[in-house]
Amino acid sequence: MSSSVFASLGRRASQVGLLDEAEELRLIRAYRRTGDKNALHRLVEAHLGMIMGCARRSKGSARHAEDYVNEGVIGFIRAIDLFDETKGTRLSTIAKFHVMARMSEYALENMSSVPTYGGRNQRAAYLHMRKHMADDVASGDRLMSHEETQQIASRLGIDSEDVTYVAQRMAGGDVSIDGHVSTGNGDKAALAEILADTAPHPEDELILKDELQKNSLRMRLAIGKLTKREAFILAERRLKDPPVPLEHLAAMYGISKGRISQIEQQAITMLKEILAASPAPEERRTRRIVHRRG
């Protein structure tokens, strides 16, 4: 929706007359009973001024006011669906609440392309600060003071750390990795070009994979030197999650739980000794080659 369309809607809203209570109820019933689109259109037109007023007052987001109009209409339609004519109130009484709620939700979901707030406390802080925070704080021109942070945290009953995080996040905004930043001496470069790559180097990955394969082979060879009972108990107690209870193994072998625990510890000690005394497979291979050449 362009700005010209938004202005046109404003003129249209000023020209459309308000509905009296009887006509409003008739249109609400027509829409809710049969889905009459003409009735819905007439209701939206009659309340368009209110919806646009809410859109203009929305702040704390990079979105234009016209974006909020569409969301406001969605909130307004929800108000129609929930309207209870037996309460004796006008539609506008509850409609404004649903319109503002929908706009606030939209702002929260779209202010950042990165997931921003986690948990109810940070969402509450954002919605409160978006409405009440001073413009110089929201724009990042001034940091929120400790007293302001404590006041908001106390008012909402949340931790001050949540308030501080939200305030910093609102002031900071998003930065595109395709954007250019200064690198000194008047030069500029794309942010993606100067960010450090934390991914492991392919050569390091190959070395790590090779080491894992060697260690896995050493472990299999070492376990092969244990007795079958030692190897089985060690595997059941140390390689399974959760480990097999001692009483199950004790019942299987017809011995006490203490004896099972003793065999487990003995197997671990023996395994450490075997691994410490046994060189890596590659080292043994190199020694055999050197011996034959000698």
PDB file of C-alpha atoms in Angstrom, residues 8-235:
ATOM      1  CA  SER A   8      -6.715   8.440  -0.168  1.00  0.00           C
ATOM      2  CA  LEU A   9      -7.947   6.208   2.623  1.00  0.00           C
ATOM      3  CA  GLY A  10      -7.645   9.139   5.011  1.00  0.00           C
ATOM      4  CA  ARG A  11      -9.835  11.281   2.806  1.00  0.00           C
ATOM      5  CA  ARG A  12     -12.305   8.433   2.449  1.00  0.00           C
ATOM      6  CA  ALA A  13     -12.442   7.970   6.239  1.00  0.00           C
ATOM      7  CA  SER A  14     -13.245  11.655   6.727  1.00  0.00           C
ATOM      8  CA  GLN A  15     -16.101  11.445   4.219  1.00  0.00           C
ATOM      9  CA  VAL A  16     -17.807   8.309   5.540  1.00  0.00           C
ATOM     10  CA  GLY A  17     -20.402   8.966   8.209  1.00  0.00           C
ATOM     11  CA  LEU A  18     -20.649   7.092  11.482  1.00  0.00           C
ATOM     12  CA  LEU A  19     -23.209   4.363  11.984  1.00  0.00           C
ATOM     13  CA  ASP A  20     -26.041   4.603  14.467  1.00  0.00           C
ATOM     14  CA  GLU A  21     -26.407   1.721  16.902  1.00  0.00           C
ATOM     15  CA  ALA A  22     -29.278   0.028  15.101  1.00  0.00           C
ATOM     16  CA  GLU A  23     -27.538   0.087  11.706  1.00  0.00           C
ATOM     17  CA  GLU A  24     -24.296  -1.128  13.276  1.00  0.00           C
ATOM     18  CA  LEU A  25     -26.049  -4.114  14.859  1.00  0.00           C
ATOM     19  CA  ARG A  26     -27.813  -4.926  11.583  1.00  0.00           C
ATOM     20  CA  LEU A  27     -24.514  -4.984   9.681  1.00  0.00           C
ATOM     21  CA  ILE A  28     -22.774  -7.034  12.368  1.00  0.00           C
ATOM     22  CA  ARG A  29     -25.531  -9.650  12.309  1.00  0.00           C
ATOM     23  CA  ALA A  30     -25.535  -9.769   8.498  1.00  0.00           C
ATOM     24  CA  TYR A  31     -21.805 -10.405   8.380  1.00  0.00           C
ATOM     25  CA  ARG A  32     -21.724 -12.942  11.206  1.00  0.00           C
ATOM     26  CA  ARG A  33     -24.704 -14.922   9.972  1.00  0.00           C
ATOM     27  CA  THR A  34     -24.150 -15.001   6.204  1.00  0.00           C
ATOM     28  CA  GLY A  35     -20.638 -13.601   5.686  1.00  0.00           C
ATOM     29  CA  ASP A  36     -22.076 -10.569   3.885  1.00  0.00           C
ATOM     30  CA  LYS A  37     -18.989  -8.840   2.444  1.00  0.00           C
ATOM     31  CA  ASN A  38     -20.885  -5.623   1.760  1.00  0.00           C
ATOM     32  CA  ALA A  39     -21.857  -5.421   5.423  1.00  0.00           C
ATOM     33  CA  LEU A  40     -18.245  -6.005   6.462  1.00  0.00           C
ATOM     34  CA  HIS A  41     -17.028  -3.360   4.020  1.00  0.00           C
ATOM     35  CA  ARG A  42     -19.478  -0.838   5.429  1.00  0.00           C
ATOM     36  CA  LEU A  43     -18.394  -1.574   9.005  1.00  0.00           C
ATOM     37  CA  VAL A  44     -14.699  -1.196   8.127  1.00  0.00           C
ATOM     38  CA  GLU A  45     -15.362   2.077   6.310  1.00  0.00           C
ATOM     39  CA  ALA A  46     -17.268   3.479   9.262  1.00  0.00           C
ATOM     40  CA  HIS A  47     -14.378   2.655  11.619  1.00  0.00           C
ATOM     41  CA  LEU A  48     -11.532   3.405   9.221  1.00  0.00           C
ATOM     42  CA  GLY A  49     -10.749   6.687  10.949  1.00  0.00           C
ATOM     43  CA  MET A  50     -10.178   4.871  14.234  1.00  0.00           C
ATOM     44  CA  ILE A  51      -8.003   2.229  12.579  1.00  0.00           C
ATOM     45  CA  MET A  52      -5.856   4.835  10.806  1.00  0.00           C
ATOM     46  CA  GLY A  53      -5.526   6.836  14.007  1.00  0.00           C
ATOM     47  CA  CYS A  54      -4.100   3.752  15.735  1.00  0.00           C
ATOM     48  CA  ALA A  55      -1.727   3.229  12.796  1.00  0.00           C
ATOM     49  CA  ARG A  56      -0.406   6.795  13.014  1.00  0.00           C
ATOM     50  CA  ARG A  57       0.237   6.476  16.729  1.00  0.00           C
ATOM     51  CA  SER A  58       2.206   3.260  16.285  1.00  0.00           C
ATOM     52  CA  LYS A  59       5.933   3.761  16.827  1.00  0.00           C
ATOM     53  CA  GLY A  60       9.085   1.838  17.577  1.00  0.00           C
ATOM     54  CA  SER A  61       9.119   0.031  14.240  1.00  0.00           C
ATOM     55  CA  ALA A  62      10.644   0.691  10.849  1.00  0.00           C
ATOM     56  CA  ARG A  63       7.364  -0.216   9.143  1.00  0.00           C
ATOM     57  CA  HIS A  64       5.285   2.550   7.575  1.00  0.00           C
ATOM     58  CA  ALA A  65       1.925   3.504   9.039  1.00  0.00           C
ATOM     59  CA  GLU A  66       0.057   2.082   6.047  1.00  0.00           C
ATOM     60  CA  ASP A  67       1.380  -1.379   6.890  1.00  0.00           C
ATOM     61  CA  TYR A  68      -0.453  -1.170  10.169  1.00  0.00           C
ATOM     62  CA  VAL A  69      -3.788  -0.411   8.517  1.00  0.00           C
ATOM     63  CA  ASN A  70      -4.019  -3.899   7.030  1.00  0.00           C
ATOM     64  CA  GLU A  71      -3.164  -5.420  10.408  1.00  0.00           C
ATOM     65  CA  GLY A  72      -5.645  -3.108  12.089  1.00  0.00           C
ATOM     66  CA  VAL A  73      -8.407  -4.313   9.773  1.00  0.00           C
ATOM     67  CA  ILE A  74      -7.572  -7.901  10.739  1.00  0.00           C
ATOM     68  CA  GLY A  75      -7.869  -6.945  14.396  1.00  0.00           C
ATOM     69  CA  PHE A  76     -11.122  -5.131  13.679  1.00  0.00           C
ATOM     70  CA  ILE A  77     -12.644  -8.194  12.012  1.00  0.00           C
ATOM     71  CA  ARG A  78     -11.663 -10.261  15.023  1.00  0.00           C
ATOM     72  CA  ALA A  79     -13.473  -7.738  17.207  1.00  0.00           C
ATOM     73  CA  ILE A  80     -16.613  -8.243  15.100  1.00  0.00           C
ATOM     74  CA  ASP A  81     -16.357 -12.012  15.567  1.00  0.00           C
ATOM     75  CA  LEU A  82     -16.060 -11.599  19.345  1.00  0.00           C
ATOM     76  CA  PHE A  83     -18.604  -8.794  19.742  1.00  0.00           C
ATOM     77  CA  ASP A  84     -21.342  -9.564  22.270  1.00  0.00           C
ATOM     78  CA  GLU A  85     -24.393  -7.434  21.523  1.00  0.00           C
ATOM     79  CA  THR A  86     -26.009  -8.463  24.811  1.00  0.00           C
ATOM     80  CA  LYS A  87     -23.509  -6.326  26.719  1.00  0.00           C
ATOM     81  CA  GLY A  88     -25.125  -3.144  25.451  1.00  0.00           C
ATOM     82  CA  THR A  89     -21.860  -1.608  24.216  1.00  0.00           C
ATOM     83  CA  ARG A  90     -20.841  -0.275  20.809  1.00  0.00           C
ATOM     84  CA  LEU A  91     -18.469  -2.162  18.545  1.00  0.00           C
ATOM     85  CA  SER A  92     -15.818   0.572  18.785  1.00  0.00           C
ATOM     86  CA  THR A  93     -15.506  -0.056  22.535  1.00  0.00           C
ATOM     87  CA  ILE A  94     -13.772  -3.401  22.038  1.00  0.00           C
ATOM     88  CA  ALA A  95     -12.593  -2.883  18.450  1.00  0.00           C
ATOM     89  CA  LYS A  96      -9.878  -0.395  19.383  1.00  0.00           C
ATOM     90  CA  PHE A  97      -8.373  -2.866  21.839  1.00  0.00           C
ATOM     91  CA  HIS A  98      -8.168  -5.630  19.223  1.00  0.00           C
ATOM     92  CA  VAL A  99      -6.834  -3.243  16.575  1.00  0.00           C
ATOM     93  CA  MET A 100      -4.009  -2.029  18.830  1.00  0.00           C
ATOM     94  CA  ALA A 101      -3.262  -5.579  19.990  1.00  0.00           C
ATOM     95  CA  ARG A 102      -2.924  -6.771  16.395  1.00  0.00           C
ATOM     96  CA  MET A 103      -0.675  -3.840  15.481  1.00  0.00           C
ATOM     97  CA  SER A 104       1.552  -4.445  18.505  1.00  0.00           C
ATOM     98  CA  GLU A 105       1.827  -8.117  17.637  1.00  0.00           C
ATOM     99  CA  TYR A 106       2.685  -7.249  14.044  1.00  0.00           C
ATOM    100  CA  ALA A 107       5.390  -4.808  15.148  1.00  0.00           C
ATOM    101  CA  LEU A 108       6.919  -7.392  17.450  1.00  0.00           C
ATOM    102  CA  GLU A 109       6.993 -10.043  14.735  1.00  0.00           C
ATOM    103  CA  ASN A 110       8.389  -7.799  12.000  1.00  0.00           C
ATOM    104  CA  MET A 111      10.736  -5.337  13.665  1.00  0.00           C
ATOM    105  CA  SER A 112      13.639  -7.721  13.035  1.00  0.00           C
ATOM    106  CA  SER A 113      14.418 -10.480  10.565  1.00  0.00           C
ATOM    107  CA  VAL A 114      16.323 -12.178  13.394  1.00  0.00           C
ATOM    108  CA  PRO A 115      14.471 -13.857  16.271  1.00  0.00           C
ATOM    109  CA  THR A 116      14.707 -11.113  18.866  1.00  0.00           C
ATOM    110  CA  TYR A 117      12.857 -11.728  22.073  1.00  0.00           C
ATOM    111  CA  GLY A 118      12.587 -14.912  24.063  1.00  0.00           C
ATOM    112  CA  GLY A 119       9.981 -15.458  26.722  1.00  0.00           C
ATOM    113  CA  ARG A 120       7.011 -13.587  28.091  1.00  0.00           C
ATOM    114  CA  ASN A 121       9.082 -11.086  30.097  1.00  0.00           C
ATOM    115  CA  GLN A 122      11.001  -9.712  27.112  1.00  0.00           C
ATOM    116  CA  ARG A 123       7.827  -9.524  25.013  1.00  0.00           C
ATOM    117  CA  ALA A 124       6.105  -7.586  27.796  1.00  0.00           C
ATOM    118  CA  ALA A 125       9.086  -5.251  28.079  1.00  0.00           C
ATOM    119  CA  TYR A 126       9.073  -4.606  24.344  1.00  0.00           C
ATOM    120  CA  LEU A 127       5.358  -3.835  24.157  1.00  0.00           C
ATOM    121  CA  HIS A 128       5.576  -1.501  27.147  1.00  0.00           C
ATOM    122  CA  MET A 129       8.726   0.290  25.961  1.00  0.00           C
ATOM    123  CA  ARG A 130       7.444   0.630  22.421  1.00  0.00           C
ATOM    124  CA  LYS A 131       4.549   2.648  23.811  1.00  0.00           C
ATOM    125  CA  HIS A 132       6.229   4.605  26.614  1.00  0.00           C
ATOM    126  CA  MET A 133       9.962   4.810  25.905  1.00  0.00           C
ATOM    127  CA  ALA A 134      11.334   8.261  25.091  1.00  0.00           C
ATOM    128  CA  ASP A 135      12.102   8.939  21.426  1.00  0.00           C
ATOM    129  CA  ASP A 136      15.803   9.649  22.091  1.00  0.00           C
ATOM    130  CA  VAL A 137      16.167   6.250  23.757  1.00  0.00           C
ATOM    131  CA  ALA A 138      14.244   4.416  21.019  1.00  0.00           C
ATOM    132  CA  SER A 139      16.393   6.027  18.320  1.00  0.00           C
ATOM    133  CA  GLY A 140      19.636   5.090  20.069  1.00  0.00           C
ATOM    134  CA  ASP A 141      20.654   8.720  20.736  1.00  0.00           C
ATOM    135  CA  ARG A 142      20.635   8.105  24.487  1.00  0.00           C
ATOM    136  CA  LEU A 143      21.118   5.003  26.575  1.00  0.00           C
ATOM    137  CA  MET A 144      18.420   4.180  29.069  1.00  0.00           C
ATOM    138  CA  SER A 145      19.457   5.137  32.602  1.00  0.00           C
ATOM    139  CA  HIS A 146      19.680   2.656  35.449  1.00  0.00           C
ATOM    140  CA  GLU A 147      16.759   4.349  37.178  1.00  0.00           C
ATOM    141  CA  GLU A 148      14.567   4.083  34.056  1.00  0.00           C
ATOM    142  CA  THR A 149      15.444   0.410  33.707  1.00  0.00           C
ATOM    143  CA  GLN A 150      14.604  -0.317  37.325  1.00  0.00           C
ATOM    144  CA  GLN A 151      11.316   1.576  37.105  1.00  0.00           C
ATOM    145  CA  ILE A 152      10.126  -0.387  34.071  1.00  0.00           C
ATOM    146  CA  ALA A 153      11.280  -3.698  35.572  1.00  0.00           C
ATOM    147  CA  SER A 154       9.461  -2.905  38.836  1.00  0.00           C
ATOM    148  CA  ARG A 155       6.308  -1.804  37.020  1.00  0.00           C
ATOM    149  CA  LEU A 156       6.159  -4.983  34.945  1.00  0.00           C
ATOM    150  CA  GLY A 157       7.447  -7.304  37.668  1.00  0.00           C
ATOM    151  CA  ILE A 158      10.334  -8.642  35.566  1.00  0.00           C
ATOM    152  CA  ASP A 159      14.137  -8.721  35.781  1.00  0.00           C
ATOM    153  CA  SER A 160      16.033  -5.563  34.885  1.00  0.00           C
ATOM    154  CA  GLU A 161      18.293  -7.672  32.621  1.00  0.00           C
ATOM    155  CA  ASP A 162      15.313  -8.342  30.340  1.00  0.00           C
ATOM    156  CA  VAL A 163      14.538  -4.620  30.160  1.00  0.00           C
ATOM    157  CA  THR A 164      18.169  -3.746  29.380  1.00  0.00           C
ATOM    158  CA  TYR A 165      18.383  -6.381  26.638  1.00  0.00           C
ATOM    159  CA  VAL A 166      15.177  -5.201  24.953  1.00  0.00           C
ATOM    160  CA  ALA A 167      16.229  -1.532  25.134  1.00  0.00           C
ATOM    161  CA  GLN A 168      19.585  -2.310  23.523  1.00  0.00           C
ATOM    162  CA  ARG A 169      17.927  -4.472  20.885  1.00  0.00           C
ATOM    163  CA  MET A 170      15.394  -1.768  19.993  1.00  0.00           C
ATOM    164  CA  ALA A 171      18.097   0.872  19.688  1.00  0.00           C
ATOM    165  CA  GLY A 172      20.519  -1.325  17.765  1.00  0.00           C
ATOM    166  CA  GLY A 173      18.420  -2.658  14.897  1.00  0.00           C
ATOM    167  CA  ASP A 174      19.607  -5.161  12.278  1.00  0.00           C
ATOM    168  CA  VAL A 175      22.713  -4.935  10.117  1.00  0.00           C
ATOM    169  CA  SER A 176      22.905  -6.652   6.739  1.00  0.00           C
ATOM    170  CA  ILE A 177      26.045  -8.663   6.064  1.00  0.00           C
ATOM    171  CA  ASP A 178      25.894  -7.274   2.525  1.00  0.00           C
ATOM    172  CA  GLY A 179      26.159  -3.730   3.863  1.00  0.00           C
ATOM    173  CA  HIS A 180      29.459  -1.848   3.672  1.00  0.00           C
ATOM    174  CA  VAL A 181      31.402  -0.703   6.704  1.00  0.00           C
ATOM    175  CA  SER A 182      34.499   1.438   7.106  1.00  0.00           C
ATOM    176  CA  THR A 183      37.791  -0.437   7.428  1.00  0.00           C
ATOM    177  CA  GLY A 184      39.956   2.623   8.093  1.00  0.00           C
ATOM    178  CA  ASN A 185      41.821   5.078   5.830  1.00  0.00           C
ATOM    179  CA  GLY A 186      38.535   5.902   4.109  1.00  0.00           C
ATOM    180  CA  ASP A 187      38.152   2.388   2.677  1.00  0.00           C
ATOM    181  CA  LYS A 188      34.969   0.368   2.862  1.00  0.00           C
ATOM    182  CA  ALA A 189      34.234  -3.330   2.536  1.00  0.00           C
ATOM    183  CA  ALA A 190      31.213  -5.575   2.705  1.00  0.00           C
ATOM    184  CA  LEU A 191      30.645  -6.864   6.213  1.00  0.00           C
ATOM    185  CA  ALA A 192      30.564 -10.435   4.896  1.00  0.00           C
ATOM    186  CA  GLU A 193      34.131  -9.987   3.594  1.00  0.00           C
ATOM    187  CA  ILE A 194      35.656  -9.045   6.951  1.00  0.00           C
ATOM    188  CA  LEU A 195      33.721 -11.314   9.302  1.00  0.00           C
ATOM    189  CA  ALA A 196      35.841 -14.111  10.691  1.00  0.00           C
ATOM    190  CA  ASP A 197      34.906 -17.570   9.457  1.00  0.00           C
ATOM    191  CA  THR A 198      34.451 -19.779  12.523  1.00  0.00           C
ATOM    192  CA  ALA A 199      33.974 -22.958  10.479  1.00  0.00           C
ATOM    193  CA  PRO A 200      36.817 -25.466  10.764  1.00  0.00           C
ATOM    194  CA  HIS A 201      39.332 -25.577   7.921  1.00  0.00           C
ATOM    195  CA  PRO A 202      38.893 -28.603   5.598  1.00  0.00           C
ATOM    196  CA  GLU A 203      42.434 -29.740   6.430  1.00  0.00           C
ATOM    197  CA  ASP A 204      41.653 -29.607  10.162  1.00  0.00           C
ATOM    198  CA  GLU A 205      38.487 -31.628   9.583  1.00  0.00           C
ATOM    199  CA  LEU A 206      40.464 -34.324   7.758  1.00  0.00           C
ATOM    200  CA  ILE A 207      43.045 -34.475  10.559  1.00  0.00           C
ATOM    201  CA  LEU A 208      40.315 -34.740  13.189  1.00  0.00           C
ATOM    202  CA  LYS A 209      38.494 -37.446  11.233  1.00  0.00           C
ATOM    203  CA  ASP A 210      41.733 -39.396  10.866  1.00  0.00           C
ATOM    204  CA  GLU A 211      42.461 -39.120  14.597  1.00  0.00           C
ATOM    205  CA  LEU A 212      38.964 -40.301  15.469  1.00  0.00           C
ATOM    206  CA  GLN A 213      39.351 -43.324  13.217  1.00  0.00           C
ATOM    207  CA  LYS A 214      42.734 -44.176  14.772  1.00  0.00           C
ATOM    208  CA  ASN A 215      41.427 -43.832  18.317  1.00  0.00           C
ATOM    209  CA  SER A 216      38.355 -45.905  17.483  1.00  0.00           C
ATOM    210  CA  LEU A 217      40.574 -48.682  16.167  1.00  0.00           C
ATOM    211  CA  ARG A 218      42.817 -48.542  19.245  1.00  0.00           C
ATOM    212  CA  MET A 219      39.765 -48.777  21.507  1.00  0.00           C
ATOM    213  CA  ARG A 220      38.406 -51.813  19.651  1.00  0.00           C
ATOM    214  CA  LEU A 221      41.780 -53.546  19.839  1.00  0.00           C
ATOM    215  CA  ALA A 222      42.078 -52.773  23.544  1.00  0.00           C
ATOM    216  CA  ILE A 223      38.578 -54.027  24.348  1.00  0.00           C
ATOM    217  CA  GLY A 224      39.413 -57.211  22.427  1.00  0.00           C
ATOM    218  CA  LYS A 225      42.041 -57.997  25.082  1.00  0.00           C
ATOM    219  CA  LEU A 226      39.458 -58.020  27.885  1.00  0.00           C
ATOM    220  CA  THR A 227      37.537 -61.151  28.836  1.00  0.00           C
ATOM    221  CA  LYS A 228      34.036 -61.487  27.412  1.00  0.00           C
ATOM    222  CA  ARG A 229      32.507 -60.801  30.809  1.00  0.00           C
ATOM    223  CA  GLU A 230      34.633 -57.715  31.396  1.00  0.00           C
ATOM    224  CA  ALA A 231      33.885 -56.343  27.927  1.00  0.00           C
ATOM    225  CA  PHE A 232      30.143 -57.000  28.278  1.00  0.00           C
ATOM    226  CA  ILE A 233      29.849 -55.400  31.728  1.00  0.00           C
ATOM    227  CA  LEU A 234      31.917 -52.411  30.598  1.00  0.00           C
ATOM    228  CA  ALA A 235      29.715 -51.891  27.543  1.00  0.00           C
TER     229      ALA A 235
END
